[in-house]
Short mmCIF file of C-alpha atoms in Angstrom, two decimals:
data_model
loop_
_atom_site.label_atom_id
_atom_site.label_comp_id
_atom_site.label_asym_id
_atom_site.label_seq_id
_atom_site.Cartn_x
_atom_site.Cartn_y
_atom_site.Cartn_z
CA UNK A 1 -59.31 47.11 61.32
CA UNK A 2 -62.04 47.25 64.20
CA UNK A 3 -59.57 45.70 66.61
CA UNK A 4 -56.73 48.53 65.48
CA UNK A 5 -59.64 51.20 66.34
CA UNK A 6 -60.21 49.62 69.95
CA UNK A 7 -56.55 49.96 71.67
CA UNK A 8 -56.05 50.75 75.14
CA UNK A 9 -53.95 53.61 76.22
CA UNK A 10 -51.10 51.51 76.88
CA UNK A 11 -51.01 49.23 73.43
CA UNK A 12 -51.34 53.09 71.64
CA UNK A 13 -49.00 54.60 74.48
CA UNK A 14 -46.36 51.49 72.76
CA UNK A 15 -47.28 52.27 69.02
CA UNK A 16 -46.24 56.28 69.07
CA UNK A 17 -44.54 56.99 66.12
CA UNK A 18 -40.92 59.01 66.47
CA UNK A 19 -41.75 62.84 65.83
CA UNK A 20 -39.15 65.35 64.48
CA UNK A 21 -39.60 68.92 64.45
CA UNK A 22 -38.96 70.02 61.12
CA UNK A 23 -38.20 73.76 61.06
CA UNK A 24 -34.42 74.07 60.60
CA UNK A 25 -32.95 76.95 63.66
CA UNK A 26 -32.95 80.73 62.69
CA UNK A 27 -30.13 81.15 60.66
CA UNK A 28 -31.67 79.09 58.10
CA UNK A 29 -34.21 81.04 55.86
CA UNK A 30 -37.05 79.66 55.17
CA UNK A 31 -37.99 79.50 51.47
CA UNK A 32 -41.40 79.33 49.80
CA UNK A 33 -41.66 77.34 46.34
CA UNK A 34 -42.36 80.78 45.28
CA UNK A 35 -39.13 82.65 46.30
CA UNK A 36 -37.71 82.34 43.02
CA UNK A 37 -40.67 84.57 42.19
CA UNK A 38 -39.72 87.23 44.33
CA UNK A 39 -43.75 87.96 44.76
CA UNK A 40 -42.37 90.85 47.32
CA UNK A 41 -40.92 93.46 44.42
CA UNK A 42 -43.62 92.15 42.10
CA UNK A 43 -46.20 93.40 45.07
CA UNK A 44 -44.24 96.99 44.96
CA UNK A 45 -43.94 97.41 41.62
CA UNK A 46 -46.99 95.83 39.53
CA UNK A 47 -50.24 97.26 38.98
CA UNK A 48 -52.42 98.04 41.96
CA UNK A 49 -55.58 97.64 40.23
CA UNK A 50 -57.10 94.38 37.70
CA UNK A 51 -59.35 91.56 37.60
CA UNK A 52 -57.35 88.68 39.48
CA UNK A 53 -55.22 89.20 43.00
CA UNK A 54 -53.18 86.34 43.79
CA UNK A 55 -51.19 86.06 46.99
CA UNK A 56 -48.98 83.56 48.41
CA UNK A 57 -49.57 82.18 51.63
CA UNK A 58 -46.52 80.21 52.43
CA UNK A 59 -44.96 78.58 54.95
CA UNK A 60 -47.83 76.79 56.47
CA UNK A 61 -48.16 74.10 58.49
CA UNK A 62 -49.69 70.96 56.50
CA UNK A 63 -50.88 68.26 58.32
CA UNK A 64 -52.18 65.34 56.93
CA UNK A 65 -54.40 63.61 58.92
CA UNK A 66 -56.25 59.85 58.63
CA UNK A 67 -58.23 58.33 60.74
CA UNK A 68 -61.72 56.23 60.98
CA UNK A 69 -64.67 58.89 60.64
CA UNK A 70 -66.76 56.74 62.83
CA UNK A 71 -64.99 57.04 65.72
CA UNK A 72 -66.16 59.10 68.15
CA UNK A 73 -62.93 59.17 70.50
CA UNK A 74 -60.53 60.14 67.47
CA UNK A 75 -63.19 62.90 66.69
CA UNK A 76 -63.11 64.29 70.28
CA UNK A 77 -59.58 64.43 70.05
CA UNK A 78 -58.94 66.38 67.28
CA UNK A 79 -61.46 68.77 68.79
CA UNK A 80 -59.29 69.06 71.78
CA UNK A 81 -55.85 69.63 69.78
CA UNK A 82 -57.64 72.17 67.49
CA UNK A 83 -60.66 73.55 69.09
CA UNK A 84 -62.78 72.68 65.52
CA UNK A 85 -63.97 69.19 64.41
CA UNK A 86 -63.64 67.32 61.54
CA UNK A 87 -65.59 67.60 58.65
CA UNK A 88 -67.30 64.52 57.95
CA UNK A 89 -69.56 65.50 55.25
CA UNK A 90 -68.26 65.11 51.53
CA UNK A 91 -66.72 68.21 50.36
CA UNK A 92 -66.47 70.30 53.35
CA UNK A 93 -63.99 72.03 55.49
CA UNK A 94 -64.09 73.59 58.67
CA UNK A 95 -62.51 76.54 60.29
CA UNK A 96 -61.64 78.31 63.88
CA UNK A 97 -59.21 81.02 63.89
CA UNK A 98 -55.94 80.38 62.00
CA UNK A 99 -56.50 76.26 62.13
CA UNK A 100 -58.67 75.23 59.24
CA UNK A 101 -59.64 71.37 57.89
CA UNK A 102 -60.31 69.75 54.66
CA UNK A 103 -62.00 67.41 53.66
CA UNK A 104 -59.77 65.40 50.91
CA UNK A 105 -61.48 61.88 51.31
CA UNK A 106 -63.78 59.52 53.09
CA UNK A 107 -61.17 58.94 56.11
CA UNK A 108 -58.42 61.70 54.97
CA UNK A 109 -58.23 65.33 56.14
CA UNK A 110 -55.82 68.13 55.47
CA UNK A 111 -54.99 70.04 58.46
CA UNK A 112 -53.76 73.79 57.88
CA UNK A 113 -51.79 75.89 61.07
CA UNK A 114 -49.39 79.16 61.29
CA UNK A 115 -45.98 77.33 60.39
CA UNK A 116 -44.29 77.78 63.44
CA UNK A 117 -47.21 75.55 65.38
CA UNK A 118 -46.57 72.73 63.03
CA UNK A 119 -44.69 70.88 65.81
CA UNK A 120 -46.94 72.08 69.08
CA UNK A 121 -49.66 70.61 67.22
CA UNK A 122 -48.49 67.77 65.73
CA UNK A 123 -47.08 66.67 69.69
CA UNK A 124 -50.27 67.24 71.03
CA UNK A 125 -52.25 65.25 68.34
CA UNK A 126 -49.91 62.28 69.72
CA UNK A 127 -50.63 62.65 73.24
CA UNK A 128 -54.67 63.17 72.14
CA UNK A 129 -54.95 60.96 69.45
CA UNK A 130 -56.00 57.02 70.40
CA UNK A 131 -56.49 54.25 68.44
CA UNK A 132 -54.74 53.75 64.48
CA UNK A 133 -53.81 56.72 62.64
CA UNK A 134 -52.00 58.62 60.97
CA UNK A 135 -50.62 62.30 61.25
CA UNK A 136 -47.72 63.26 58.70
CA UNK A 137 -46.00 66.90 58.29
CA UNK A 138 -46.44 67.57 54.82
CA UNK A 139 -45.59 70.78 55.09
CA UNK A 140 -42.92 71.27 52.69
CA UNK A 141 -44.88 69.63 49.64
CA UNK A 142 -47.45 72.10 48.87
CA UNK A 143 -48.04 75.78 48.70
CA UNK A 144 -51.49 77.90 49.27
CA UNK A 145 -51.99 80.40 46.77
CA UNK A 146 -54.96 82.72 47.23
CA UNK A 147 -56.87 83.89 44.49
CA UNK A 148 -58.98 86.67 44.64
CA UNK A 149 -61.31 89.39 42.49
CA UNK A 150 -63.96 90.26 40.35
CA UNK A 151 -62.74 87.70 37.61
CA UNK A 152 -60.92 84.63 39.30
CA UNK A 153 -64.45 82.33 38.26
CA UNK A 154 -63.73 83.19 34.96
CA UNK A 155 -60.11 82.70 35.39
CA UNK A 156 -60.71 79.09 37.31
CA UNK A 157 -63.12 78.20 34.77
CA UNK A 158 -60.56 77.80 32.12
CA UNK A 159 -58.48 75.71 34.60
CA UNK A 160 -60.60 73.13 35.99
CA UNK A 161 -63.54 70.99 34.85
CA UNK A 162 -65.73 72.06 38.16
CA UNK A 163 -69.39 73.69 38.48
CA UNK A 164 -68.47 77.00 40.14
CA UNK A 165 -71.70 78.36 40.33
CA UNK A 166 -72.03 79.62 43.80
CA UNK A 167 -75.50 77.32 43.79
CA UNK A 168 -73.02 73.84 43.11
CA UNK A 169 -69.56 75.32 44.60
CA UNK A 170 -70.81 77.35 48.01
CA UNK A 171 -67.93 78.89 50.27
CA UNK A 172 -66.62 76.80 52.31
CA UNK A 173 -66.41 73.98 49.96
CA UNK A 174 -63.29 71.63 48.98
CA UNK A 175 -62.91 69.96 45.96
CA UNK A 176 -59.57 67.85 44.52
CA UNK A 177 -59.29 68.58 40.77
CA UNK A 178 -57.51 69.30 38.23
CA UNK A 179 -56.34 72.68 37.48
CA UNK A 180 -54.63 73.04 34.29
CA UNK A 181 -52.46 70.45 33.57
CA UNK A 182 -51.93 69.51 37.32
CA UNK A 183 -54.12 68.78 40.43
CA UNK A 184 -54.86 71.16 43.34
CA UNK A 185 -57.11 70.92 46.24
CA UNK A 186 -59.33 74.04 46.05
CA UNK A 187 -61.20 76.03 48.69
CA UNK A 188 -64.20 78.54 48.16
CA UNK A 189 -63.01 81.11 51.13
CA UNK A 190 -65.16 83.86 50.22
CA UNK A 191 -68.11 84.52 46.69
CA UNK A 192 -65.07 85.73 44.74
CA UNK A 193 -61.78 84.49 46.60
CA UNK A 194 -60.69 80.78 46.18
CA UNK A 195 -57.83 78.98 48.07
CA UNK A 196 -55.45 76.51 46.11
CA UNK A 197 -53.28 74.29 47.87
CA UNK A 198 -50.82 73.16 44.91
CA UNK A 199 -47.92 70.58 45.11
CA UNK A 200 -44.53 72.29 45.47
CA UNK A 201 -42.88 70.90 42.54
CA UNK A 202 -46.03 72.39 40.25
CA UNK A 203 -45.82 75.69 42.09
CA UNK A 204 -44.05 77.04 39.39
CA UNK A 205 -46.02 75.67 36.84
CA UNK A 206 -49.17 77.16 38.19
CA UNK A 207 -47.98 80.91 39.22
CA UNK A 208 -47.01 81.34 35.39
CA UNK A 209 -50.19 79.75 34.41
CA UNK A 210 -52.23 81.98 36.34
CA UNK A 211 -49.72 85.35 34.96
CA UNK A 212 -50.89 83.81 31.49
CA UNK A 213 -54.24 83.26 32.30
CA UNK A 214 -54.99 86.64 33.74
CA UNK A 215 -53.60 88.83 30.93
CA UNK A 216 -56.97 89.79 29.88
CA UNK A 217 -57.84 90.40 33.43
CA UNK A 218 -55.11 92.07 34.99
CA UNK A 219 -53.30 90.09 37.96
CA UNK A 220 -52.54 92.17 41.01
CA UNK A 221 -50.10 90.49 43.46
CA UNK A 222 -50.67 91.30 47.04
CA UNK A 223 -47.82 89.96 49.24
CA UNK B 1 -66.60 62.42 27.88
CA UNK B 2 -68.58 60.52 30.48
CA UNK B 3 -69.69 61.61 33.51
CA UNK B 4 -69.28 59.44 36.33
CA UNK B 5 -70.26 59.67 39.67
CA UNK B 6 -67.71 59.18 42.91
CA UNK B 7 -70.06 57.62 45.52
CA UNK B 8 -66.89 58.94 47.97
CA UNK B 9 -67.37 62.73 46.94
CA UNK B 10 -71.12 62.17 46.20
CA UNK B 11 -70.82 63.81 43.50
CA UNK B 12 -70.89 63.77 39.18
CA UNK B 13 -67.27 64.65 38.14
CA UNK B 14 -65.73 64.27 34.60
CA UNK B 15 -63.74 61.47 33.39
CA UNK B 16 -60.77 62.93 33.05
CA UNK B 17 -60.28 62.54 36.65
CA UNK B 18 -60.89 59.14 36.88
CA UNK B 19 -58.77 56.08 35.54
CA UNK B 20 -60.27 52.81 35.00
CA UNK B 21 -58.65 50.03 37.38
CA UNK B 22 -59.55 46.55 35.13
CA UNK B 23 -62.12 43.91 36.27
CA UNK B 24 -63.44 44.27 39.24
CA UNK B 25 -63.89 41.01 41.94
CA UNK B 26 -61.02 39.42 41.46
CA UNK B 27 -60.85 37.28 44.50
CA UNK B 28 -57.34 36.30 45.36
CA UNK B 29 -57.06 32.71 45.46
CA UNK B 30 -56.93 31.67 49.81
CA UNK B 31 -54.14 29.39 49.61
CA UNK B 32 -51.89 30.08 46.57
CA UNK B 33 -49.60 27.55 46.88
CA UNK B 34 -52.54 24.93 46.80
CA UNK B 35 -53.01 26.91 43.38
CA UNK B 36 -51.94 24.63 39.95
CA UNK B 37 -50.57 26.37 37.73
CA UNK B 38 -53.08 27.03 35.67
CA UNK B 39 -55.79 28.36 38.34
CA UNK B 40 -53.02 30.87 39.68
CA UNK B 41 -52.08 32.18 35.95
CA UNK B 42 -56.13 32.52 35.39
CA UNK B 43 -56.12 34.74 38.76
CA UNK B 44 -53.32 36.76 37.23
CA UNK B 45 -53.78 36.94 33.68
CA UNK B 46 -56.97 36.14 32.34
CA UNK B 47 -59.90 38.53 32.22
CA UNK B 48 -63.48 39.08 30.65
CA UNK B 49 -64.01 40.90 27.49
CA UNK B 50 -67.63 41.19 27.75
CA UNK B 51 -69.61 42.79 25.01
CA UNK B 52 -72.34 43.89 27.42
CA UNK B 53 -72.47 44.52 31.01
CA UNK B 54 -69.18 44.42 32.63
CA UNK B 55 -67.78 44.84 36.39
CA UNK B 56 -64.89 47.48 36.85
CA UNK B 57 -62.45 48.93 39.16
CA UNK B 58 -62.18 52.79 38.87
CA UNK B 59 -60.45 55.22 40.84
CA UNK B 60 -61.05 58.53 41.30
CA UNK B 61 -57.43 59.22 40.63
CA UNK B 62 -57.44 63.39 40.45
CA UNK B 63 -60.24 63.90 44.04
CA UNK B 64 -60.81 61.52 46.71
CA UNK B 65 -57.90 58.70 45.07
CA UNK B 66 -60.72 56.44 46.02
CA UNK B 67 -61.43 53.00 44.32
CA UNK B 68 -64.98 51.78 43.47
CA UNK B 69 -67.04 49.72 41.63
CA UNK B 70 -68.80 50.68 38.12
CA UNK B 71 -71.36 48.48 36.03
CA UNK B 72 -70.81 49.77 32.79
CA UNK B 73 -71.93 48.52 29.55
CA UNK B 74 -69.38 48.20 26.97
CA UNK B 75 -71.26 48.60 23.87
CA UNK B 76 -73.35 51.56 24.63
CA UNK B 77 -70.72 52.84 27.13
CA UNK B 78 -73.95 53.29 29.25
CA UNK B 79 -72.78 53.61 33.20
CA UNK B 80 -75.64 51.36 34.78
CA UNK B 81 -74.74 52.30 38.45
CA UNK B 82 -71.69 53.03 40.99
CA UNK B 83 -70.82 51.22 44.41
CA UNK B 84 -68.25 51.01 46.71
CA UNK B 85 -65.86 48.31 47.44
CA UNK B 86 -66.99 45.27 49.37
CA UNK B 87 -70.91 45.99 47.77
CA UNK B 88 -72.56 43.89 45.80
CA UNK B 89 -73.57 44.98 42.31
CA UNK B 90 -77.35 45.01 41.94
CA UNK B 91 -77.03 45.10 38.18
CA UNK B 92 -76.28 42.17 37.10
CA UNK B 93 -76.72 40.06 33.84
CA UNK B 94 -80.08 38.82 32.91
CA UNK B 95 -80.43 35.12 34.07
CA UNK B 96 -80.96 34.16 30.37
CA UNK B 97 -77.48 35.78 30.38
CA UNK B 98 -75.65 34.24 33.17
CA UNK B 99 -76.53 30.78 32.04
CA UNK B 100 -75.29 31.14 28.75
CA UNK B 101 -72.25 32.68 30.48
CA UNK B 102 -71.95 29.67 33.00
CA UNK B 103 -73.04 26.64 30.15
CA UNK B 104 -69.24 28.74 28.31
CA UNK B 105 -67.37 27.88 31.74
CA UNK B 106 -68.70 24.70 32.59
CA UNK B 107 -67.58 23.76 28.51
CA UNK B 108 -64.51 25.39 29.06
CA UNK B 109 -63.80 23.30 32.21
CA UNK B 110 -64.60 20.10 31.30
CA UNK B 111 -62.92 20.38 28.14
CA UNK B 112 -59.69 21.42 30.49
CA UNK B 113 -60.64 18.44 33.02
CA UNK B 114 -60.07 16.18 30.00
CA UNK B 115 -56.60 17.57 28.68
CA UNK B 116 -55.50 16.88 32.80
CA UNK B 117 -57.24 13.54 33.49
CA UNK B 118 -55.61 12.88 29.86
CA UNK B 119 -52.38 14.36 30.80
CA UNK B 120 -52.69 11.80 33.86
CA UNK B 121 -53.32 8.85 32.43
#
């Protein structure tokens, strides 16, 4: 591996993987997992007030990023590209404007931008980037759903195994999980707002899950 | 339910995340097609049952989708201690233990050695 980690700019230069952009032209629509859900009219004409808020935020940019942790070129690259470094620590995730990183393992980050920088990014992480790794566009696997309000630790709670106790779960931290009877990656943004990033094709799942979940709550949809 | 802790996430989590992986150090045999037949279907096949301390692979299938090590006792279920791959366990059977462990294999060998040299002759 150590060799891998050591390239020159050349033998990387030779290695570049073929990038596509992904975004299909403008007279495609782009379509959340949610769409189905129309969370737009449900915004209008739902209750304004209750427990839970949940918003979509969809059409992201995922990038999923892997590299070695201990090395210090790769790190000052992806500072370069997105102007915040990696979090190496267990758990954590860092932020700078609309770019934000997880940490989902020991040498395995998930990269979040505005959708339509996917590409830009994900070019300039190829001129940056030396040495062995690995940047892939998952962007149209997962969602982000937000949840927000007075209730959501109760409402997690019954979801996921996790210590949310703002003492064991402080903003800012990531944890993979389970969450009902699938897995999400799940962000404390704020003492009473969370941030789920869920696999598309349990989307669905989830958003009636949480509908269920809040009834004793009240679930506000803000769109 | 046990509680186990990821030495990736550095952190207790419930089982229910976690799957167990089998034995752990398993060393693939270097030069399997040296391998008789028999030495290559142990490597495959054949693994403890230990009523005691035992090695495992576990991976922390629902966070990290790490694999690591786990000395675990199978009678009292006790979790004696975590490591990563590539450490060495420091919990390890008592020498008393291991002897009576190696004195099986040694048995178990020889008694094989004499079906071959038989098989030979």
């Amino acid at each position: 591996m150590s060799d891998l980690n050591t390239m020159t700019a050349a033998e990387s230069a030779a290695t570049k993987a073929a990038v596509m952009d992904q975004l299909p032209s403008s007279e495609i629509e782009g379509q959340s997992p949610l769409h189905h859900a129309d969370l737009l009219s449900l915004a209008t004409q739902g209750p304004s007030t209750g427990g839970i808020h949940f918003r979509e935020h969809k059409l992201l940019g995922h990038l999923t990023l892997r590299c070695n942790a201990e090395n210090a070129d790769q790190l000052a690259a992806v500072e370069r590209v997105l102007g915040v470094g990696l979090p190496i620590q267990p758990l954590t995730s860092n932020e700078s404007g609309d770019y934000s990183i997880r940490w989902l393992s020991p040498d395995e980050w998930l990269i979040l931008v505005p959708g339509l920088e996917a590409f830009e990014i994900e070019t300039k992480f190829r001129d940056e980037m030396p040495g062995h790794y690995s940047l892939v566009n998952s962007s149209g696997g997962s969602t982000v759903l937000e949840l927000s309000g007075e209730n959501v630790v109760e409402l997690l709670q019954k979801a996921t195994p996790i210590d949310l106790h703002l003492k064991a779960f402080p903003v800012g931290k990531v944890v993979s999980t389970l969450f009902a009877k699938s897995t999400t990656t799940m962000r404390r943004t704020g003492e009473q707002r969370f941030e789920l990033v869920v696999r598309r094709s349990f989307s669905d799942y989830i958003w009636l899950w949480i509908q269920d979940a809040s009834l004793e709550y009240g679930l506000v949809i803000e769109a | 339910m046990l509680h186990i802790y990821c030495p990736h996430c550095a952190e207790y989590r419930v089982e229910t995340e976690f799957h167990a992986a089998g034995q752990a150090h398993i060393a693939r045999p270097l030069d399997p097609e040296a391998c008789s037949d028999q030495e290559w279907g142990e490597y495959l096949f054949f693994r403890k049952n230990p009523r005691g301390l035992h090695h495992e692979l576990w991976v922390h299938a629902a966070g990290c989708r790490k694999f690591f090590n786990m000395t675990r006792d199978t009678q009292s279920y006790e979790i004696k201690e975590v490591y990563k791959v590539g450490e060495k366990p420091s919990v390890v059977d008592s020498p008393a233990q291991q002897k009576a462990m190696s004195m099986e294999t040694v048995s178990e060998e020889t008694v094989s050695g004499e079906n071959m040299s038989g098989a030979q002759s």
